[in-house]
Short mmCIF file of C-alpha atoms in Angstrom, two decimals:
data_model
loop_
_atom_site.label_atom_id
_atom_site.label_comp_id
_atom_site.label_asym_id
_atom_site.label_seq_id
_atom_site.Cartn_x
_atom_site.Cartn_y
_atom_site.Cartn_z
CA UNK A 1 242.41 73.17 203.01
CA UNK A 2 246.40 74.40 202.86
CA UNK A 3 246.59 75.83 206.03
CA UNK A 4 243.63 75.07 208.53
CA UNK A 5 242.23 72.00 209.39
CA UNK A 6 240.67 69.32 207.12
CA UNK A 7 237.41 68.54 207.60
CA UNK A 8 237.96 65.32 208.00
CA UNK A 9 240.39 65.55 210.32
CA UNK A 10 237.87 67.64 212.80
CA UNK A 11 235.55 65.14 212.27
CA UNK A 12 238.07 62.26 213.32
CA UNK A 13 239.05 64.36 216.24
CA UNK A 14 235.57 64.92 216.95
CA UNK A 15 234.78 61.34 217.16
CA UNK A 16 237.79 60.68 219.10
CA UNK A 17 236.41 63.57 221.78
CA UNK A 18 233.03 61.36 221.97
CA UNK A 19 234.52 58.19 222.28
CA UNK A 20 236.60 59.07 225.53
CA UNK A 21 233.95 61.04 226.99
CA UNK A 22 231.85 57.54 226.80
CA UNK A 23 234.55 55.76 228.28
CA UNK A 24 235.41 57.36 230.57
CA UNK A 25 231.88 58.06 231.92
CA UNK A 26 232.00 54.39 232.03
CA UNK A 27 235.25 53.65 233.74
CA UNK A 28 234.38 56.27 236.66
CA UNK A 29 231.00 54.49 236.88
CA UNK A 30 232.46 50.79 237.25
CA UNK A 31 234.72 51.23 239.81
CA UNK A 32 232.70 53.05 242.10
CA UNK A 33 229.93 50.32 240.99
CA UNK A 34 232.17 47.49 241.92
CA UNK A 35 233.09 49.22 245.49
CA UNK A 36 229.43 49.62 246.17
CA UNK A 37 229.45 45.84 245.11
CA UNK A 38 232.06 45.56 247.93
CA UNK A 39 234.96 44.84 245.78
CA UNK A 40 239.13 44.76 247.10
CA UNK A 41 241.79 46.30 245.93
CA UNK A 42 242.70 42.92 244.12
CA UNK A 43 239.44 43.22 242.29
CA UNK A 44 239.82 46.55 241.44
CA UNK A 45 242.69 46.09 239.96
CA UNK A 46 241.87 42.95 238.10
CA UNK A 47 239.31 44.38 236.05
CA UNK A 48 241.15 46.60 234.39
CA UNK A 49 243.24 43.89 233.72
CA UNK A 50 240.31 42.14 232.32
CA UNK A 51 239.60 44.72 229.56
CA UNK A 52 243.26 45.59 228.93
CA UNK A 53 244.11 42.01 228.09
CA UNK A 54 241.54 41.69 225.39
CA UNK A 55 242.45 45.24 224.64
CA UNK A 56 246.41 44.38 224.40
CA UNK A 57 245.57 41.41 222.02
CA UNK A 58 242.88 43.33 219.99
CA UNK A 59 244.79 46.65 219.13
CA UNK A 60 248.41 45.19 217.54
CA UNK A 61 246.17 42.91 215.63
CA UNK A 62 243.85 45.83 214.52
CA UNK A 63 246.57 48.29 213.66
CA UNK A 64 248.25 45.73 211.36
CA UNK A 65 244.84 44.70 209.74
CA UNK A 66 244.28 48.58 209.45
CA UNK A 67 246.92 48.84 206.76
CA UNK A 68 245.43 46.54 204.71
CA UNK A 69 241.64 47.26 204.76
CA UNK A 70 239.47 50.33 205.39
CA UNK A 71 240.98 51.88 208.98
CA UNK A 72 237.51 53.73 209.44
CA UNK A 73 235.43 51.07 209.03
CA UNK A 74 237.36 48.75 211.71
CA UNK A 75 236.81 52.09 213.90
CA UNK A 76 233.53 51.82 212.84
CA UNK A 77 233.01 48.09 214.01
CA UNK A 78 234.48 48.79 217.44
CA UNK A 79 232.19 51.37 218.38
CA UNK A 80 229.40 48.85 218.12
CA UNK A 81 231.30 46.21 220.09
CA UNK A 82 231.90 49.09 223.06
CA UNK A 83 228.02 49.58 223.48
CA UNK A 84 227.20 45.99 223.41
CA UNK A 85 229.49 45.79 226.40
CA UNK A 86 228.68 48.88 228.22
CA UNK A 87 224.96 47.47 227.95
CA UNK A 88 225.85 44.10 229.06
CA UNK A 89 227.50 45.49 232.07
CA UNK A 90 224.94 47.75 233.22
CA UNK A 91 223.06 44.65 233.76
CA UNK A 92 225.39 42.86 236.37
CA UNK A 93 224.69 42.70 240.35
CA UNK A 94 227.46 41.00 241.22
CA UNK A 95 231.57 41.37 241.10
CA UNK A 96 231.31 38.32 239.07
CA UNK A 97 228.68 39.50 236.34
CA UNK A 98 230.93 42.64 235.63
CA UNK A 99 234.25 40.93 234.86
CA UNK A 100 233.04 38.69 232.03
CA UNK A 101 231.93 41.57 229.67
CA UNK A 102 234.46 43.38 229.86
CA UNK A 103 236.57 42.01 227.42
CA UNK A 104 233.72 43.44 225.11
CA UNK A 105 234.68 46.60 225.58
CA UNK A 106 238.37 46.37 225.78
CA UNK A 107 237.68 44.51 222.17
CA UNK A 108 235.86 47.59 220.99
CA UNK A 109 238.23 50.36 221.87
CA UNK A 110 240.83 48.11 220.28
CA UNK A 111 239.24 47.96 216.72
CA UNK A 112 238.64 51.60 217.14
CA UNK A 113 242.16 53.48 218.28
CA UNK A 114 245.27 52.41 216.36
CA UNK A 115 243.04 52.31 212.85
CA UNK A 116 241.59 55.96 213.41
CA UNK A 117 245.29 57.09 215.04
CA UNK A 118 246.49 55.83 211.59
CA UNK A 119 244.03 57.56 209.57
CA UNK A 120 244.41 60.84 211.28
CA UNK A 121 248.11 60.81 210.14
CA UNK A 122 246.87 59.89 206.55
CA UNK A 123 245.01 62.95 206.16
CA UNK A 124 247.78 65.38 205.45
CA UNK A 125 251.22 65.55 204.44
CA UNK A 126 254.08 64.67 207.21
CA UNK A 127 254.99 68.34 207.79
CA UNK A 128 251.09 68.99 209.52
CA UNK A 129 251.40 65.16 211.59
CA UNK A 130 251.76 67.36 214.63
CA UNK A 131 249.40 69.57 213.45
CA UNK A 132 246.53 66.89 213.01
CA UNK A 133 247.26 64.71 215.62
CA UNK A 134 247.61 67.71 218.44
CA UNK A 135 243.70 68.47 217.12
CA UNK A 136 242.91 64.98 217.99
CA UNK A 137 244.95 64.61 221.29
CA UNK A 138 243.07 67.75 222.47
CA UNK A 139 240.00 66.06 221.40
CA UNK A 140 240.52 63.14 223.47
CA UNK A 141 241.95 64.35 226.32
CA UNK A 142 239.25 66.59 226.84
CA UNK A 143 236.71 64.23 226.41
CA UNK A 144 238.39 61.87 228.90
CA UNK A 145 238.32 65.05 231.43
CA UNK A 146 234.36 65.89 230.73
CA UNK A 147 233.83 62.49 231.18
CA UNK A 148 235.45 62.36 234.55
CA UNK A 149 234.16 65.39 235.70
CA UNK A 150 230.32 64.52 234.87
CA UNK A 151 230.67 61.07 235.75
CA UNK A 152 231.27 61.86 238.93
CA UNK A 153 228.66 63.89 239.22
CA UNK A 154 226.07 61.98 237.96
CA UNK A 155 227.02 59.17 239.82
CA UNK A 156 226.19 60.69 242.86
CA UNK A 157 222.82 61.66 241.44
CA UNK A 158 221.92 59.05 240.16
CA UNK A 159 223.63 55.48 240.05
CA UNK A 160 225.49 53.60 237.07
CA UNK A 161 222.12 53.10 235.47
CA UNK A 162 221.95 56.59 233.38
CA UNK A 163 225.68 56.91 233.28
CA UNK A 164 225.74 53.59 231.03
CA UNK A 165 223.31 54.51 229.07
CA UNK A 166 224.15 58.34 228.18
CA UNK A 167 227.81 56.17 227.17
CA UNK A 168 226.21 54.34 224.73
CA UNK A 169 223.74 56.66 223.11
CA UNK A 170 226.75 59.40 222.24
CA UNK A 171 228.83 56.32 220.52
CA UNK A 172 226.07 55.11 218.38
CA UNK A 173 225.60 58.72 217.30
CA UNK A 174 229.31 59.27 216.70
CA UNK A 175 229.36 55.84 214.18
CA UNK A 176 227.42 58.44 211.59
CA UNK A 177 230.11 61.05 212.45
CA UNK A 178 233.49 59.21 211.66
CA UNK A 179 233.50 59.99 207.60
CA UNK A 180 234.21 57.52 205.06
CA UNK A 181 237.52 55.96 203.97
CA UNK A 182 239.61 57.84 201.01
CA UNK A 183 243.25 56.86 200.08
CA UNK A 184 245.75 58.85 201.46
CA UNK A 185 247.85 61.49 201.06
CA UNK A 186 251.72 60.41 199.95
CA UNK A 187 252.94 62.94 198.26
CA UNK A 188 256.04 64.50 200.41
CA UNK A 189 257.54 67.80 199.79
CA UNK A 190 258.38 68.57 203.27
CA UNK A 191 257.69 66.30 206.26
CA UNK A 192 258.33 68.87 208.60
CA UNK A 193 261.71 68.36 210.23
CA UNK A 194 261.95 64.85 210.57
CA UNK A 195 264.12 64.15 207.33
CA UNK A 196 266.47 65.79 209.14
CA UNK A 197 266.75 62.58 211.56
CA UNK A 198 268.81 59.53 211.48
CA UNK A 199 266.36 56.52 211.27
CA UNK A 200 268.63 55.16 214.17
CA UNK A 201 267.71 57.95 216.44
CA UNK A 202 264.21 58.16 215.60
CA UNK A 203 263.87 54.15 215.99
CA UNK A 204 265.75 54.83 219.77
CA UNK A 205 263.11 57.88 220.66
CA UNK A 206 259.89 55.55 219.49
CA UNK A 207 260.76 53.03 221.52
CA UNK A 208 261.96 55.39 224.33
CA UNK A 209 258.29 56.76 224.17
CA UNK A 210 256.81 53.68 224.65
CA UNK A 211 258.12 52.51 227.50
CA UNK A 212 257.57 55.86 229.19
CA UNK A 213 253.92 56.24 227.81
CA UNK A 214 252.86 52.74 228.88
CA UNK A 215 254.24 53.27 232.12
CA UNK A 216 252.66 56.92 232.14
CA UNK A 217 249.17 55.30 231.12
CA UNK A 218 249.66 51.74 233.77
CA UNK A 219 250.54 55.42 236.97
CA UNK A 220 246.77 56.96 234.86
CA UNK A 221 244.77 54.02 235.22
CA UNK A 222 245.79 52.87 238.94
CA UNK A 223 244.12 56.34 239.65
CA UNK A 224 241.44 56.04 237.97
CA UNK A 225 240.85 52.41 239.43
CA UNK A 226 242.22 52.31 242.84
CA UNK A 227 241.89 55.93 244.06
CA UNK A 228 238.14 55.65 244.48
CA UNK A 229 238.98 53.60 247.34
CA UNK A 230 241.17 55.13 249.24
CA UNK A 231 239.49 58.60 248.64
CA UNK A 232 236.45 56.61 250.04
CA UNK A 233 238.46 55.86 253.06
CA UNK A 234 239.57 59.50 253.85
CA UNK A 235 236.29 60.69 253.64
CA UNK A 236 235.92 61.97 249.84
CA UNK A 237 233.04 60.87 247.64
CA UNK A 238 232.32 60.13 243.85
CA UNK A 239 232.40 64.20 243.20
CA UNK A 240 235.66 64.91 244.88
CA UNK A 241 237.17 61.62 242.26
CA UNK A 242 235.39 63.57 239.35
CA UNK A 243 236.84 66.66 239.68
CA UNK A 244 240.66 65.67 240.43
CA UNK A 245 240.82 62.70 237.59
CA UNK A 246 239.19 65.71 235.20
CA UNK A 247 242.19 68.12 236.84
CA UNK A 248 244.42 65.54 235.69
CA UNK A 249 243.35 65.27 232.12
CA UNK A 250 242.78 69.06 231.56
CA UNK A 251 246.63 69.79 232.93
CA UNK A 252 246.96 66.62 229.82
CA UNK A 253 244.67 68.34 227.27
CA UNK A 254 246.73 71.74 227.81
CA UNK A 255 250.25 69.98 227.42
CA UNK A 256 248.73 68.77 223.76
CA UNK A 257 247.68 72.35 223.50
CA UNK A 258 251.51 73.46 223.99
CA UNK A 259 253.09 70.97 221.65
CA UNK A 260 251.05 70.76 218.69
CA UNK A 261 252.84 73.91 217.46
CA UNK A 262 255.95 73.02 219.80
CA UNK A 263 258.76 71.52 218.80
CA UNK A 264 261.54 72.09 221.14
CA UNK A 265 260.51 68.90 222.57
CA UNK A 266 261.67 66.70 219.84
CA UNK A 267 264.62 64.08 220.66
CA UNK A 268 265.90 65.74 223.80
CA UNK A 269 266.03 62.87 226.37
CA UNK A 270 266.88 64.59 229.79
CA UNK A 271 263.52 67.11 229.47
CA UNK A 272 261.61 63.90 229.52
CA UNK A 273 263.42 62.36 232.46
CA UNK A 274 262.57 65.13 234.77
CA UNK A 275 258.51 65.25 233.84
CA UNK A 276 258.64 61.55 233.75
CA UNK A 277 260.72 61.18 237.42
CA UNK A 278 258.23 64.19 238.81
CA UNK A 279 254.98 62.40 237.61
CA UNK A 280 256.54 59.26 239.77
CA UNK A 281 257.41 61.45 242.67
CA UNK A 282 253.60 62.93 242.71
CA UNK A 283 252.35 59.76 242.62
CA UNK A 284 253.56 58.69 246.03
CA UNK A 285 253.33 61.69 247.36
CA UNK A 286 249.92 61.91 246.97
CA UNK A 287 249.13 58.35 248.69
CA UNK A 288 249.59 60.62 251.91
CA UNK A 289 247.71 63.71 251.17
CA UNK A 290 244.40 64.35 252.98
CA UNK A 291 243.02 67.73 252.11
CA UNK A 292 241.40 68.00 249.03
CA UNK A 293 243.57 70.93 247.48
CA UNK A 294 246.58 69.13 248.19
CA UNK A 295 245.86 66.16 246.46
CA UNK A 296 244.03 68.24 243.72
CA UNK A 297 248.26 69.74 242.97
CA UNK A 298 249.49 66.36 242.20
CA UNK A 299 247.30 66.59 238.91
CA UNK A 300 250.06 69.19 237.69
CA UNK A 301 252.71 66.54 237.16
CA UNK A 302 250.43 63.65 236.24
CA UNK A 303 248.98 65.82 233.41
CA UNK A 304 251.94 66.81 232.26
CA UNK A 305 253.71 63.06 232.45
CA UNK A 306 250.70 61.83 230.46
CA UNK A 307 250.38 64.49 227.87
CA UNK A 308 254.45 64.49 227.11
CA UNK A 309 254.55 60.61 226.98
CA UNK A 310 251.61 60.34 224.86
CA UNK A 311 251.83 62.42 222.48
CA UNK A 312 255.85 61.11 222.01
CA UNK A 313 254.83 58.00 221.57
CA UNK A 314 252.21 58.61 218.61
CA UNK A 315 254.32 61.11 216.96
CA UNK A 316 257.22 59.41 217.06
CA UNK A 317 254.89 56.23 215.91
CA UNK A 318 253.09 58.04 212.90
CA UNK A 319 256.22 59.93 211.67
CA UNK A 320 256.29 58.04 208.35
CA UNK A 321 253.65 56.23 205.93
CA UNK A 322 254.36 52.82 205.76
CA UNK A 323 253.22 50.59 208.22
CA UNK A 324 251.30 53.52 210.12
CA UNK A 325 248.58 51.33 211.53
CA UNK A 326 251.55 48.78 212.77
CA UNK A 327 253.20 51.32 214.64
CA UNK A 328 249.92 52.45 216.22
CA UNK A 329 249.10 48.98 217.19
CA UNK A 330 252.41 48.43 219.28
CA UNK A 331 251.77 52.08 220.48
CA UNK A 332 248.49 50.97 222.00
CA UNK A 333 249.05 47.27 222.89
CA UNK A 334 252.39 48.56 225.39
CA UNK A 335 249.77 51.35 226.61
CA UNK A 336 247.19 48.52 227.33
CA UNK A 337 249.25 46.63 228.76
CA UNK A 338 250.55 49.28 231.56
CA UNK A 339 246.71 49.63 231.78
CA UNK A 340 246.65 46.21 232.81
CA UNK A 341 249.92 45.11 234.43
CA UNK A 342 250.85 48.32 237.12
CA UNK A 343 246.86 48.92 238.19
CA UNK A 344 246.56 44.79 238.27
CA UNK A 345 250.10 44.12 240.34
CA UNK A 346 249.40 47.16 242.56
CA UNK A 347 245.82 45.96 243.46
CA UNK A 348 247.27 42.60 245.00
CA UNK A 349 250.14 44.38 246.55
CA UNK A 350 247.93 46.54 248.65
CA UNK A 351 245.56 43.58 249.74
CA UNK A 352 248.46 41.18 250.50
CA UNK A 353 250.19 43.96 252.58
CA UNK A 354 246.69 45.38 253.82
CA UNK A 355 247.54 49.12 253.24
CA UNK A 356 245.35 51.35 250.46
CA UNK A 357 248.55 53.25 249.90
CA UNK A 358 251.04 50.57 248.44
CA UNK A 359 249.41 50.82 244.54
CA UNK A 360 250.96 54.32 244.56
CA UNK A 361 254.61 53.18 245.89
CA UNK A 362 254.51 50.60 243.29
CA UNK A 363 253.91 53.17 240.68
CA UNK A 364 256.77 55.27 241.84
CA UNK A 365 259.54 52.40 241.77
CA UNK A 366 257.72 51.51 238.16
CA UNK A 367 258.68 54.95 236.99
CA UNK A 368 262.23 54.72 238.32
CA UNK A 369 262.52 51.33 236.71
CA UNK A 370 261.07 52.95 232.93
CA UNK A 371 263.63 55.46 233.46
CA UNK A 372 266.78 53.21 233.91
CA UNK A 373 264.77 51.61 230.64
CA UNK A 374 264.58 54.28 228.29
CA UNK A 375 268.35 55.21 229.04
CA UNK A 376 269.30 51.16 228.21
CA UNK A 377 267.21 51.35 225.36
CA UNK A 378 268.28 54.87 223.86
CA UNK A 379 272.18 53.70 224.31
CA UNK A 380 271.55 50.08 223.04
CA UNK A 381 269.55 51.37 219.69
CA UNK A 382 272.21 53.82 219.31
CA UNK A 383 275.00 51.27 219.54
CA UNK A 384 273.08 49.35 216.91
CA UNK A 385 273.56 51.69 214.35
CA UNK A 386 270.51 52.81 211.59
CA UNK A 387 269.68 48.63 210.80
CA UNK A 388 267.28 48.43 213.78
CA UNK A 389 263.31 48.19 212.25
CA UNK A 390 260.20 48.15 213.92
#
């Protein structure tokens, strides 16, 4: 195709829709099974921190691999090891029968992501990389909302149980849909802008990104893992958590909407400050909020500080052929590892202190701290001059 999208490039982004719509029916479904399993906010945060690890490790590992072997076949491979964990934690009964598998599926996603980020960006010439990869960020986005919004649902109905299981039957039917590897495209006639930028300033924005999408993703998760309880505490249930994590992701889902044909965006620093500083202010304001419609605003500004820091950080990360799968890797390993580290450290704050709320506080003074980052980091790399690699 010259001007719509490949095929292939659906059928990535297709895949990529399925695989966070299982996950994420899975990682509503395991906190809310670990609370009925009368787990603290320590525990709640730890297991995140118990797939993220393996997850961190996994994905810089994969992405590197990735440009040396078939990127859709590793993808391939970590599907399978995401149901064989998913299965083997439907099983537990106890707190301690959950943690141990789920390395598994932090192993899985790792295989899959930075190879099939990687591919999507082989697909087509650099001037449509924002092109293809706003398909696929739409694609995943909104599967991480459905799966939210359902899981919540159907956890309500009817236990973990189904919810596992309906999570691994759509991923062994999307291992058919992911198509088969091809060479890719390097011919360059115009990559879309980006010649245009110093490799000094493009090296200073990358790494800019990730800090502020690791953070963005570390602020993401705590919801998703701590905010069962405390909504449990102010009297909301399993639906109410559905419905505001999907809020979150659809307010995400329509930010890649806006910039896959937007590119005022582009290397403008202060713009990014002020979503990133009002996704930190949201997320202590909404420790305090009690009525439903209240807390359901704060979704505004955490959608939109997910969707700008993401998709930042995998442009910026995929803008160029060599090494794609390397820069994916580190693009995912920092996101795991805000996954892991901010949900993790907020967890034993709030049980040490004894207050639900302190996860959230922690995220806010993370977000200032990522901002004083990304300026240290944007003049140091400039101060560097164009030598800097990554």
């Amino acid at each position: 195709m010259k001007t719509g999208i490949p095929a292939r490039v659906f059928r990535i982004s297709l895949a990529a829709f399925i695989t966070d719509f299982s996950l994420y029916l899975v990682w509503t479904a395991i906190p809310f099974k670990a609370v009925g399993l009368g787990a603290s906010p320590a525990v709640l945060g730890l297991m995140p921190a118990v797939a993220s690890s393996t997850y961190v490790l996994t994905t810089a590992f994969a992405g590197r691999l990735s440009d040396r072997v078939s990127r859709l076949l590793l993808a391939r491979l970590g599907c399978l090891l995401y149901v064989a964990g998913c299965l083997l934690v439907m099983q537990a009964r106890t707190i301690g029968e959950i943690l141990p598998f789920l390395p598994l599926i932090g192993l899985g996603m790792g295989f899959f992501w930075p190879p099939i980020q990687a591919a999507v960006a082989d697909e087509g010439k650099l001037k449509f990389l924002e092109r293809n990869i706003g398909l696929f960020n739409i694609m995943w986005s909104s599967g991480k909302a459905l799966g939210f919004l359902l899981a919540g649902v159907l956890y309500a109905m009817f236990g973990p149980g189904p919810i596992f299981i309906l999570a691994s039957a759509v991923m062994l039917g999307m291992v058919a849909l992911i198509p088969g590897t091809r060479r890719a495209e390097v011919e360059e006639e115009d990559s879309g802008g980006y010649e245009r930028v110093s490799p000094r300033d493009l090296l200073a924005f990358m790494r800019m990104a990730w800090v502020a999408n690791a953070v963005a993703f570390g602020v993401g998760h705590t919801m998703n893992t701590q905010y069962p309880k405390l909504m449990v505490e102010i009297g909301l249930d399993s639906r109410s958590f559905g419905i505001y994590l999907a809020a979150i992701f659809v307010v995400q889902t329509a930010v890649f909407v806006l910039l896959r044909s937007y590119r005022g965006w582009r290397f403008r620093r202060l713009p990014a400050y002020a979503v990133h500083f009002a996704m930190g202010l949201a997320v202590v304001l909404v420790s305090f909020a009690k009525p439903f419609p209240l807390i359901l605003l704060s979704a505004i500004p955490l959608g939109l500080g997910l969707g700008l820091a993401y998709h930042a950080s995998i442009t910026y990360s995929l803008a160029g052929h060599g090494g794609r799968g390397r820069r994916a890797g580190i693009h995912e390993s920092l996101l795991g590892a805000g996954n892991l580290l901010i949900p993790f450290i907020g967890g034993l704050l709030a049980s040490g202190v004894g207050d639900l709320r302190v996860p959230y506080w922690f995220c806010g003074v993370v977000i200032a701290g990522s901002l004083i980052a990304q300026e240290v980091i944007w003049r140091k790399t400039r101060s560097q001059g164009s030598s800097g690699k990554c």
